[in-house]
Amino acid sequence: MPFDYAPAPESRSIVDIKPSYGLFIGGEFTDAKGGTPFKTISPATEEVLAEISQAGPSDVDRAVKAARTAYTQTWRRLAPAERGKYLFRIARIIQERSRELAVLESLDNGKPIRESRDVDVPLMAAHFFYYAGWADKLSYAGLGPDPKPLGVAAQVIPWNFPLLMMAWKIAPALAAGNTVVLKPAETTPLTALLFAEICQQADLPPGVVNIITGAGDTGRALVEHPDVDKIAFTGSTEVGRQIAISAAGTHKKLTLELGGKAANIIFDDAPIDQAVEGIVNGIFFNQGHVCCAGSRLLVQESVADEVISSLRRRLKTLRVGDPLDKNTDVGAINSAEQLGRIRKLSAIGEKEGAVRWSPPCDLPERGFWFPPTIFTEVSPSHRIARDEIFGPVLSILTFRTPDEAVAKANNTPYGLSAGVWSDKGSRILAIANKLRAGVVWANTFNRFDPTSPFGGYKESGYGREGGRHGLAAYLASNDGESA
Ligand code: NAD
Ligand code: MN
């Protein structure tokens, strides 16, 4: 080891974590009448951070009622430009409190501060700014001259991007004139509860945003509540399927953002060094807890050895460890359950004959950790080539011709994202047109922008979030067509 970095920890003194939290209903924190509270921990140390309320059916009902009242009495009646002002105010407070949000996100989730500070929080603010601008321009959204809000939205989000997923859900819903009840994931509730304080600070009318905490049962009670008009869910395909069944035949409008098994395709004329950076960002960003992660590398056979040896060299420089250290590249796995899933699928990969490799790396003793891992000699029938691992594990396959690359890339029940690396613009466009994926990145990966719609085909879900398209999920067009 020629040299090493000194520790550069971000101070956590900026965050003020309370010992326990209630539910945020009707603009106030209230005690849950439902189940027993649970604890949220830091996955990097297993330290208990706070005790969290478990919303039961009567709490869910109170939250939906508060959202309904705010919808009919305040939010729907406000001039659209006034709604926009609240969203701009929230966006500015997010920027002002960005360090606090980033530190708390890294503590509760395990993601590196470099990412929460430079990616999650700035993108969260950008989504609020972007949709704030739409609030008084809905007639130009392409949904008819005077599109109407749907009513109360039930929103359930996962643990991988707690703040960003919340922004994707809440900003367009509010801009379009809906009110919301949002449930964060059970392992990462703290930043949603901090966002509730931000809503208070912004003087958002009570009941426009309600945050209820709990596990799957709370989520189910929320999405099955008869008085919600819209369900927005991000999470596993399995739960998404259950929700689609329970919402079928009701008046509820539904968007689902589910899993993925994206192909990242490297052609022999790609700039190899840049492609290697793109591969690393594609699968090791956020510990691979990314629905659109580039978890299947498809590399053209003639450059496979070169790409794989550069990739190995690059992986030896990744720093795994304390999420609050500013030099950390890969943080903690979000939960013991998720670590168990990653270990199990990786063991199956070895058993089925793929070759496993990780760089040497010292993992902390406490907490949940998994080293950056690549599998070579993967065949399309292997479980690790088909199942979403949702961890820092890359399956590498090779191809000879562009047609073979497309066939292998599309050989998945998912269809959320893909990446194409080539020097030829014409080849990128031709391949992108043939890929059954909602987002196709060209010579880059995992890039997000509030103006750009995001969403999947097939088992990756339906509906789009982001951009003008993201408004359609929260509006009923009045020109006789469904939005
Ligand atoms: P999950 O789908 O169980 O949880 C996601 C959210 O849904 C959480 O808030 C959870 O409390 C809630 N929920 C659980 N059951 C529910 C129900 N019946 N009705 C309503 N809400 C419910 O996901 P998980 O168990 O945390 O992760 C399992 C796998 O899902 C991961 O390994 C990964 O493959 C996938 N996943 C995908 C994404 C994504 O962004 N697409 C996010 C998280 C997990
Ligand atoms: Mn946690």
Coordinates of C-alpha atoms and ligand atoms in Angstrom, one line a residue:
M1 CA 0.0 0.0 0.0
P2 CA 1.8 3.1 -1.2
F3 CA -0.2 5.5 1.0
D4 CA -3.5 5.6 2.7
Y5 CA -6.1 8.3 3.5
A6 CA -6.4 9.7 7.0
P7 CA -10.0 9.5 8.4
A8 CA -12.1 12.5 7.3
P9 CA -15.4 12.0 9.2
E10 CA -18.2 14.5 8.7
S11 CA -19.5 15.7 12.1
R12 CA -22.8 14.4 13.1
S13 CA -23.4 17.2 15.6
I14 CA -25.5 19.1 13.1
V15 CA -28.3 16.5 13.5
D16 CA -30.6 16.4 16.5
I17 CA -32.1 13.0 16.7
K18 CA -34.9 12.7 19.2
P19 CA -35.2 9.5 21.3
S20 CA -38.6 8.8 19.9
Y21 CA -40.9 10.0 17.1
G22 CA -44.7 10.2 16.7
L23 CA -46.7 10.3 13.5
F24 CA -47.0 13.5 11.4
I25 CA -50.7 13.9 10.9
G26 CA -52.6 17.1 10.2
G27 CA -49.5 19.2 10.6
E28 CA -48.5 17.9 14.0
F29 CA -46.7 15.0 15.6
T30 CA -49.1 12.8 17.4
D31 CA -48.8 9.5 19.3
A32 CA -49.7 6.3 17.4
K33 CA -52.7 4.4 18.7
G34 CA -51.6 1.3 16.7
G35 CA -48.9 -1.2 17.3
T36 CA -45.7 -1.3 19.4
P37 CA -42.9 1.1 18.4
F38 CA -39.8 -0.2 16.7
K39 CA -36.2 1.0 16.5
T40 CA -34.3 2.3 13.6
I41 CA -30.5 1.7 13.6
S42 CA -27.4 2.8 11.8
P43 CA -26.5 -0.2 9.6
A44 CA -22.9 0.8 9.8
T45 CA -22.6 0.3 13.6
E46 CA -25.9 -1.3 14.6
E47 CA -26.3 1.7 17.0
V48 CA -30.0 2.4 17.9
L49 CA -30.8 5.9 16.6
A50 CA -34.4 6.3 17.7
E51 CA -37.7 4.7 18.5
I52 CA -40.3 4.9 15.8
S53 CA -44.1 4.7 15.9
Q54 CA -46.0 1.9 14.3
A55 CA -49.1 3.3 12.7
G56 CA -52.1 0.9 13.0
P57 CA -55.4 1.0 11.0
S58 CA -56.9 3.8 13.1
D59 CA -53.8 5.9 12.6
V60 CA -53.8 5.3 8.9
D61 CA -57.5 6.3 8.9
R62 CA -56.7 9.6 10.8
A63 CA -53.9 10.4 8.3
V64 CA -56.1 9.8 5.3
K65 CA -58.9 11.9 6.8
A66 CA -56.4 14.7 7.5
A67 CA -55.3 14.6 3.9
R68 CA -58.9 14.5 2.6
T69 CA -59.8 17.6 4.7
A70 CA -56.7 19.5 3.6
Y71 CA -57.5 18.5 0.0
T72 CA -61.1 19.7 0.0
Q73 CA -60.8 22.7 2.2
T74 CA -57.4 24.2 1.4
W75 CA -55.0 22.8 -1.1
R76 CA -57.3 22.2 -4.0
R77 CA -58.8 25.7 -3.6
L78 CA -55.5 27.5 -3.5
A79 CA -54.4 29.5 -6.5
P80 CA -51.9 27.3 -8.4
A81 CA -49.2 29.9 -8.1
E82 CA -49.7 29.9 -4.3
R83 CA -49.1 26.1 -4.3
G84 CA -46.0 26.8 -6.3
K85 CA -44.7 29.2 -3.6
Y86 CA -45.0 26.6 -0.9
L87 CA -43.0 24.2 -3.0
F88 CA -40.3 26.8 -3.8
R89 CA -40.1 27.5 -0.1
I90 CA -39.7 23.8 0.7
A91 CA -37.0 23.5 -1.9
R92 CA -35.0 26.4 -0.4
I93 CA -35.3 25.0 3.1
I94 CA -34.0 21.7 1.8
Q95 CA -30.9 23.6 0.4
E96 CA -30.5 25.5 3.7
R97 CA -30.7 22.3 5.7
S98 CA -28.8 20.1 3.2
R99 CA -26.0 19.1 5.5
E100 CA -28.3 18.1 8.2
L101 CA -30.4 16.0 5.7
A102 CA -27.3 14.4 4.2
V103 CA -25.8 13.4 7.6
L104 CA -29.1 12.0 8.8
E105 CA -29.6 10.1 5.6
S106 CA -26.1 8.5 5.8
L107 CA -26.6 7.6 9.5
D108 CA -30.0 5.9 9.0
N109 CA -29.4 4.4 5.6
G110 CA -25.6 3.6 5.5
K111 CA -24.9 5.3 2.2
P112 CA -21.7 7.3 1.9
I113 CA -21.9 11.0 2.8
R114 CA -20.3 11.8 -0.5
E115 CA -23.4 10.5 -2.2
S116 CA -26.1 11.8 0.2
R117 CA -24.4 15.2 0.1
D118 CA -23.7 15.4 -3.6
V119 CA -26.4 13.3 -5.2
D120 CA -29.5 12.6 -3.0
V121 CA -30.0 15.9 -1.4
P122 CA -29.2 18.2 -4.4
L123 CA -31.5 16.0 -6.5
M124 CA -34.2 16.2 -3.9
A125 CA -34.1 20.0 -3.9
A126 CA -34.0 20.0 -7.7
H127 CA -37.2 18.0 -7.9
F128 CA -39.0 20.4 -5.6
F129 CA -37.8 23.4 -7.6
Y130 CA -38.8 21.7 -10.9
Y131 CA -42.3 20.8 -9.8
A132 CA -42.8 24.1 -8.1
G133 CA -42.4 25.6 -11.5
W134 CA -45.2 23.3 -12.9
A135 CA -47.8 24.2 -10.3
D136 CA -49.2 27.2 -12.3
K137 CA -48.5 25.7 -15.7
L138 CA -50.5 22.5 -15.6
S139 CA -52.6 23.5 -18.6
Y140 CA -49.4 23.1 -20.6
A141 CA -48.6 19.6 -19.4
G142 CA -50.3 18.0 -22.5
L143 CA -53.2 16.7 -20.4
G144 CA -55.9 19.0 -21.7
P145 CA -56.7 22.6 -21.0
D146 CA -57.5 22.3 -17.3
P147 CA -56.4 19.0 -15.8
K148 CA -57.6 18.3 -12.3
P149 CA -55.9 16.7 -9.2
L150 CA -57.0 13.2 -8.2
G151 CA -57.4 13.8 -4.5
V152 CA -55.5 11.9 -1.7
A153 CA -52.4 10.0 -2.7
A154 CA -51.1 7.0 -0.7
Q155 CA -47.3 6.8 -1.2
V156 CA -45.1 4.0 -0.1
I157 CA -41.3 4.2 -0.6
P158 CA -38.3 1.9 -0.1
W159 CA -35.1 2.3 1.9
N160 CA -32.5 2.8 -0.8
F161 CA -33.1 6.5 -1.5
P162 CA -35.4 7.7 1.3
L163 CA -35.1 11.4 0.6
L164 CA -35.0 11.2 -3.2
M165 CA -38.0 8.8 -3.4
M166 CA -39.9 11.0 -1.1
A167 CA -39.2 14.0 -3.4
W168 CA -40.2 12.0 -6.5
K169 CA -43.5 11.2 -4.8
I170 CA -44.4 14.4 -2.9
A171 CA -43.3 17.2 -5.3
P172 CA -45.4 16.2 -8.4
A173 CA -48.4 15.2 -6.2
L174 CA -48.5 18.6 -4.4
A175 CA -47.8 20.6 -7.6
A176 CA -50.8 19.0 -9.2
G177 CA -53.0 19.9 -6.2
N178 CA -53.2 16.5 -4.4
T179 CA -52.5 15.9 -0.8
V180 CA -50.5 13.0 0.4
V181 CA -50.0 10.3 3.1
L182 CA -46.5 8.9 2.8
K183 CA -45.0 5.9 4.5
P184 CA -41.2 5.6 4.5
A185 CA -39.5 2.2 4.8
E186 CA -39.1 0.8 8.3
T187 CA -35.3 0.9 8.2
T188 CA -35.0 4.5 7.1
P189 CA -37.8 6.7 8.6
L190 CA -35.7 9.5 10.1
T191 CA -35.2 11.8 7.1
A192 CA -39.0 11.6 6.3
L193 CA -39.7 12.7 9.8
L194 CA -37.2 15.6 9.4
F195 CA -39.0 16.5 6.2
A196 CA -42.2 16.7 8.3
E197 CA -40.4 19.4 10.3
I198 CA -39.5 21.2 7.1
C199 CA -43.1 21.2 6.1
Q200 CA -43.9 22.9 9.4
Q201 CA -41.1 25.4 8.9
A202 CA -42.5 26.2 5.5
D203 CA -46.0 26.8 7.0
L204 CA -47.4 24.2 4.7
P205 CA -51.2 24.0 5.4
P206 CA -51.8 21.2 7.9
G207 CA -52.7 17.8 6.4
V208 CA -51.3 18.5 2.9
V209 CA -48.4 16.2 3.8
N210 CA -48.8 13.5 6.3
I211 CA -46.0 11.1 7.2
I212 CA -46.8 7.8 8.9
T213 CA -44.3 5.2 10.0
G214 CA -44.5 1.4 10.2
A215 CA -43.7 -1.7 8.3
G216 CA -45.5 -3.7 5.6
D217 CA -48.8 -3.9 7.5
T218 CA -49.0 -0.1 7.8
G219 CA -48.2 0.2 4.0
R220 CA -50.9 -2.3 3.2
A221 CA -53.5 -0.5 5.4
L222 CA -52.6 2.7 3.6
V223 CA -52.8 1.5 0.1
E224 CA -56.0 -0.5 0.8
H225 CA -57.8 2.5 2.5
P226 CA -61.0 3.1 0.5
D227 CA -60.6 6.9 0.6
V228 CA -57.3 7.2 -1.3
D229 CA -57.6 8.1 -4.9
K230 CA -54.0 7.3 -6.0
I231 CA -51.3 4.8 -5.1
A232 CA -47.7 5.4 -5.8
F233 CA -45.4 2.6 -4.8
T234 CA -41.7 2.0 -5.1
G235 CA -40.2 -1.3 -3.9
S236 CA -40.1 -5.0 -4.6
T237 CA -41.9 -6.6 -7.6
E238 CA -43.6 -9.0 -5.2
V239 CA -45.3 -6.3 -3.1
G240 CA -46.0 -4.3 -6.2
R241 CA -47.9 -7.3 -7.6
Q242 CA -50.0 -7.6 -4.4
I243 CA -50.8 -3.9 -4.5
A244 CA -51.9 -4.2 -8.2
I245 CA -54.2 -7.0 -7.3
S246 CA -55.8 -5.2 -4.3
A247 CA -56.2 -2.0 -6.4
A248 CA -57.8 -3.7 -9.4
G249 CA -61.5 -2.9 -9.8
T250 CA -61.3 0.1 -7.5
H251 CA -61.2 3.8 -8.6
K252 CA -57.6 4.1 -7.5
K253 CA -55.0 5.2 -10.0
L254 CA -51.7 3.3 -9.6
T255 CA -48.1 3.7 -10.5
L256 CA -45.5 1.1 -9.6
E257 CA -41.7 1.5 -9.7
L258 CA -40.3 -2.0 -9.1
G259 CA -37.1 -3.9 -9.6
G260 CA -34.6 -4.2 -12.4
K261 CA -31.7 -6.2 -13.8
A262 CA -30.2 -3.7 -16.1
A263 CA -27.7 -4.5 -18.9
N264 CA -24.7 -2.3 -19.2
I265 CA -23.3 -3.0 -22.7
I266 CA -19.7 -2.3 -23.6
F267 CA -18.8 -2.4 -27.3
D268 CA -15.2 -2.9 -28.5
D269 CA -15.0 0.7 -29.7
A270 CA -16.0 2.2 -26.3
P271 CA -13.5 4.4 -24.5
I272 CA -12.5 1.7 -22.0
D273 CA -11.3 3.9 -19.1
Q274 CA -14.5 5.9 -19.1
A275 CA -16.6 2.7 -19.5
V276 CA -14.9 1.2 -16.4
E277 CA -15.8 4.3 -14.4
G278 CA -19.4 3.9 -15.7
I279 CA -19.4 0.2 -14.7
V280 CA -18.3 1.1 -11.2
N281 CA -20.8 3.9 -10.9
G282 CA -23.5 1.6 -12.4
I283 CA -23.2 -1.1 -9.8
F284 CA -21.3 0.2 -6.8
F285 CA -23.1 3.5 -6.4
N286 CA -25.3 3.3 -3.3
Q287 CA -23.9 -0.2 -2.5
G288 CA -25.8 -1.5 -5.6
H289 CA -29.1 -0.8 -3.7
V290 CA -30.4 0.8 -6.9
C291 CA -33.4 -0.4 -8.9
C292 CA -31.8 0.8 -12.2
A293 CA -28.3 -0.5 -11.2
G294 CA -26.2 -1.8 -14.1
S295 CA -26.0 -5.2 -12.5
R296 CA -25.4 -7.2 -15.7
L297 CA -22.3 -6.2 -17.6
L298 CA -22.4 -7.3 -21.2
V299 CA -19.0 -6.9 -22.7
Q300 CA -17.9 -7.6 -26.3
E301 CA -15.7 -10.6 -26.3
S302 CA -12.7 -9.0 -28.1
V303 CA -12.3 -6.4 -25.2
A304 CA -13.5 -8.6 -22.3
D305 CA -10.0 -9.4 -20.9
E306 CA -9.0 -5.7 -21.1
V307 CA -12.2 -4.5 -19.5
I308 CA -12.2 -7.0 -16.7
S309 CA -8.6 -6.5 -15.8
S310 CA -9.0 -2.7 -15.7
L311 CA -12.1 -3.2 -13.6
R312 CA -10.3 -5.4 -11.1
R313 CA -7.5 -2.7 -10.8
R314 CA -10.1 0.0 -10.3
L315 CA -12.0 -2.0 -7.7
K316 CA -8.8 -2.3 -5.6
T317 CA -9.0 1.5 -5.1
L318 CA -12.6 1.6 -3.8
R319 CA -12.8 2.5 -0.1
V320 CA -15.4 0.6 1.8
G321 CA -16.3 1.7 5.3
D322 CA -17.7 4.5 7.5
P323 CA -20.6 6.2 5.6
L324 CA -19.8 9.5 7.3
D325 CA -16.2 9.5 6.1
K326 CA -15.8 11.9 3.2
N327 CA -13.4 9.5 1.4
T328 CA -15.8 6.5 1.6
D329 CA -16.9 5.1 -1.8
V330 CA -19.0 2.2 -0.6
G331 CA -21.0 2.3 2.6
A332 CA -23.0 -0.2 4.7
I333 CA -25.6 -2.7 3.5
N334 CA -28.9 -1.3 4.6
S335 CA -30.1 -4.1 6.8
A336 CA -29.3 -7.6 8.1
E337 CA -32.1 -9.0 5.9
Q338 CA -30.7 -7.4 2.8
L339 CA -27.2 -8.6 3.6
G340 CA -28.7 -12.1 4.0
R341 CA -30.3 -11.9 0.5
I342 CA -27.0 -10.7 -1.1
R343 CA -25.0 -13.5 0.6
K344 CA -27.5 -16.1 -0.4
L345 CA -27.6 -15.1 -4.1
S346 CA -23.8 -14.8 -4.2
A347 CA -23.4 -18.3 -2.8
I348 CA -25.8 -19.6 -5.4
G349 CA -23.7 -17.8 -8.1
E350 CA -20.6 -19.8 -7.0
K351 CA -22.5 -23.0 -6.7
E352 CA -23.9 -22.7 -10.2
G353 CA -20.3 -22.3 -11.6
A354 CA -19.6 -18.6 -11.9
V355 CA -16.3 -17.3 -10.7
R356 CA -16.4 -14.9 -7.8
W357 CA -13.8 -12.1 -7.1
S358 CA -13.6 -9.2 -4.6
P359 CA -10.6 -6.9 -4.0
P360 CA -8.9 -7.4 -0.7
C361 CA -10.7 -5.2 1.8
D362 CA -11.0 -5.0 5.6
L363 CA -14.6 -4.8 6.6
P364 CA -15.7 -3.2 9.9
E365 CA -16.6 -5.8 12.6
R366 CA -19.9 -4.4 13.6
G367 CA -22.7 -3.5 11.1
F368 CA -23.7 -5.0 7.8
W369 CA -21.0 -5.1 5.1
F370 CA -20.4 -6.8 1.8
P371 CA -17.3 -6.2 -0.4
P372 CA -17.6 -5.1 -4.0
T373 CA -17.9 -8.3 -5.9
I374 CA -17.8 -9.4 -9.5
F375 CA -18.7 -12.7 -11.1
T376 CA -17.1 -13.8 -14.4
E377 CA -18.1 -16.8 -16.5
V378 CA -21.7 -16.1 -15.9
S379 CA -24.2 -17.7 -18.2
P380 CA -27.7 -16.3 -18.9
S381 CA -29.4 -19.1 -17.1
H382 CA -27.6 -18.5 -13.8
R383 CA -29.7 -17.1 -11.0
I384 CA -27.2 -14.2 -10.6
A385 CA -27.9 -13.3 -14.2
R386 CA -31.6 -13.2 -13.7
D387 CA -32.5 -12.2 -10.2
E388 CA -32.2 -8.7 -8.7
I389 CA -29.5 -8.9 -6.1
F390 CA -29.8 -5.3 -4.9
G391 CA -26.3 -5.2 -3.6
P392 CA -22.7 -4.5 -4.8
V393 CA -22.5 -7.6 -7.0
L394 CA -21.9 -7.5 -10.7
S395 CA -22.5 -10.4 -13.1
I396 CA -20.4 -10.3 -16.2
L397 CA -21.4 -11.9 -19.5
T398 CA -19.9 -11.5 -23.0
F399 CA -21.3 -11.2 -26.5
R400 CA -19.9 -11.2 -30.0
T401 CA -22.4 -9.3 -32.2
P402 CA -24.7 -6.3 -31.6
D403 CA -27.7 -8.6 -32.2
E404 CA -26.5 -11.0 -29.5
A405 CA -26.0 -8.0 -27.1
V406 CA -29.6 -6.9 -27.7
A407 CA -31.0 -10.4 -27.3
K408 CA -29.1 -10.9 -24.0
A409 CA -29.9 -7.5 -22.7
N410 CA -33.7 -8.0 -23.3
N411 CA -33.6 -11.6 -21.8
T412 CA -35.0 -10.5 -18.5
P413 CA -38.5 -10.1 -17.0
Y414 CA -37.5 -6.6 -16.0
G415 CA -37.1 -3.5 -18.2
L416 CA -36.1 -0.4 -16.2
S417 CA -32.8 0.8 -17.5
A418 CA -29.8 0.0 -19.7
G419 CA -26.5 1.5 -20.7
V420 CA -24.7 1.5 -24.0
W421 CA -21.0 2.3 -24.4
S422 CA -19.6 3.0 -27.9
D423 CA -17.8 5.6 -29.9
K424 CA -20.4 5.5 -32.7
G425 CA -23.5 7.6 -32.2
S426 CA -25.3 5.7 -34.9
R427 CA -24.7 2.4 -33.1
I428 CA -25.9 3.8 -29.8
L429 CA -29.2 5.0 -31.3
A430 CA -29.8 1.8 -33.2
I431 CA -29.2 -0.3 -30.0
A432 CA -31.1 2.0 -27.7
N433 CA -34.2 1.6 -30.0
K434 CA -34.1 -2.1 -29.6
L435 CA -33.7 -2.2 -25.9
R436 CA -36.9 -2.8 -23.9
A437 CA -35.9 -0.5 -21.0
G438 CA -37.5 2.7 -19.8
V439 CA -34.2 4.6 -19.6
V440 CA -31.2 4.0 -21.8
W441 CA -28.0 5.8 -20.9
A442 CA -25.4 6.5 -23.6
N443 CA -21.7 6.5 -22.5
T444 CA -22.8 7.2 -18.9
F445 CA -24.9 5.5 -16.2
N446 CA -27.1 6.3 -13.2
R447 CA -27.7 9.9 -14.2
F448 CA -30.8 11.5 -12.9
D449 CA -32.6 14.8 -13.7
P450 CA -36.0 16.0 -12.6
T451 CA -36.9 17.0 -16.2
S452 CA -36.4 13.4 -17.4
P453 CA -39.1 10.8 -17.0
F454 CA -38.1 7.5 -15.3
G455 CA -39.9 4.2 -15.2
G456 CA -40.0 0.7 -16.5
Y457 CA -41.4 -2.0 -18.8
K458 CA -42.7 -5.4 -17.9
E459 CA -42.0 -6.5 -14.3
S460 CA -40.2 -3.2 -13.6
G461 CA -43.6 -1.6 -13.2
Y462 CA -45.7 1.0 -14.9
G463 CA -46.2 4.7 -15.0
R464 CA -43.5 7.4 -15.2
E465 CA -42.0 9.6 -12.5
G466 CA -40.1 12.8 -13.3
G467 CA -40.5 15.4 -16.0
R468 CA -43.8 16.4 -17.6
H469 CA -44.7 12.7 -17.8
G470 CA -44.6 12.5 -14.0
L471 CA -47.5 14.9 -13.7
A472 CA -49.8 12.6 -15.6
A473 CA -49.7 10.2 -12.6
Y474 CA -51.3 12.9 -10.4
L475 CA -53.8 14.5 -12.8
A476 CA -57.0 13.5 -14.5
S477 CA -57.2 15.0 -18.0
N478 CA -60.5 16.6 -18.8
D479 CA -60.5 16.0 -22.5
G480 CA -62.2 12.6 -22.3
E481 CA -59.0 10.6 -22.5
S482 CA -57.4 9.0 -19.5
A483 CA -54.1 10.6 -18.5
Ligands
NAD1 P1 -40.6 -4.1 0.0 O1 -41.2 -4.0 -1.3 O2 -41.0 -5.1 1.0 O3 -40.7 -2.7 0.8 C1 -40.8 -1.5 0.1 C2 -41.8 -0.6 0.9 O4 -43.1 -1.2 0.9 C3 -41.5 -0.5 2.4 O5 -41.9 0.8 2.8 C4 -42.4 -1.5 3.1 O6 -42.7 -1.2 4.4 C5 -43.6 -1.4 2.2 N1 -44.4 -2.6 2.2 C6 -44.1 -3.9 2.4 N2 -45.1 -4.8 2.2 C7 -46.2 -4.0 1.8 C8 -47.5 -4.3 1.5 N3 -48.0 -5.5 1.5 N4 -48.3 -3.2 1.1 C9 -47.9 -2.0 1.1 N5 -46.6 -1.7 1.4 C10 -45.7 -2.7 1.8 O7 -39.0 -4.3 -0.3 P2 -37.9 -4.8 0.7 O8 -38.3 -6.0 1.5 O9 -37.4 -3.7 1.6 O10 -36.8 -5.3 -0.3 C11 -36.9 -6.5 -1.0 C12 -36.3 -6.5 -2.4 O11 -37.1 -5.5 -3.1 C13 -34.9 -6.0 -2.5 O12 -34.0 -7.0 -2.3 C14 -34.9 -5.4 -3.9 O13 -34.7 -6.5 -4.8 C15 -36.3 -4.9 -4.1 N6 -36.3 -3.4 -3.9 C16 -36.5 -2.7 -5.0 C17 -36.5 -1.3 -4.8 C18 -36.6 -0.4 -5.9 O14 -36.2 0.8 -5.8 N7 -37.2 -0.8 -7.0 C19 -36.4 -0.7 -3.5 C20 -36.3 -1.6 -2.4 C21 -36.3 -2.9 -2.6
MN2 MN -31.9 2.8 9.9

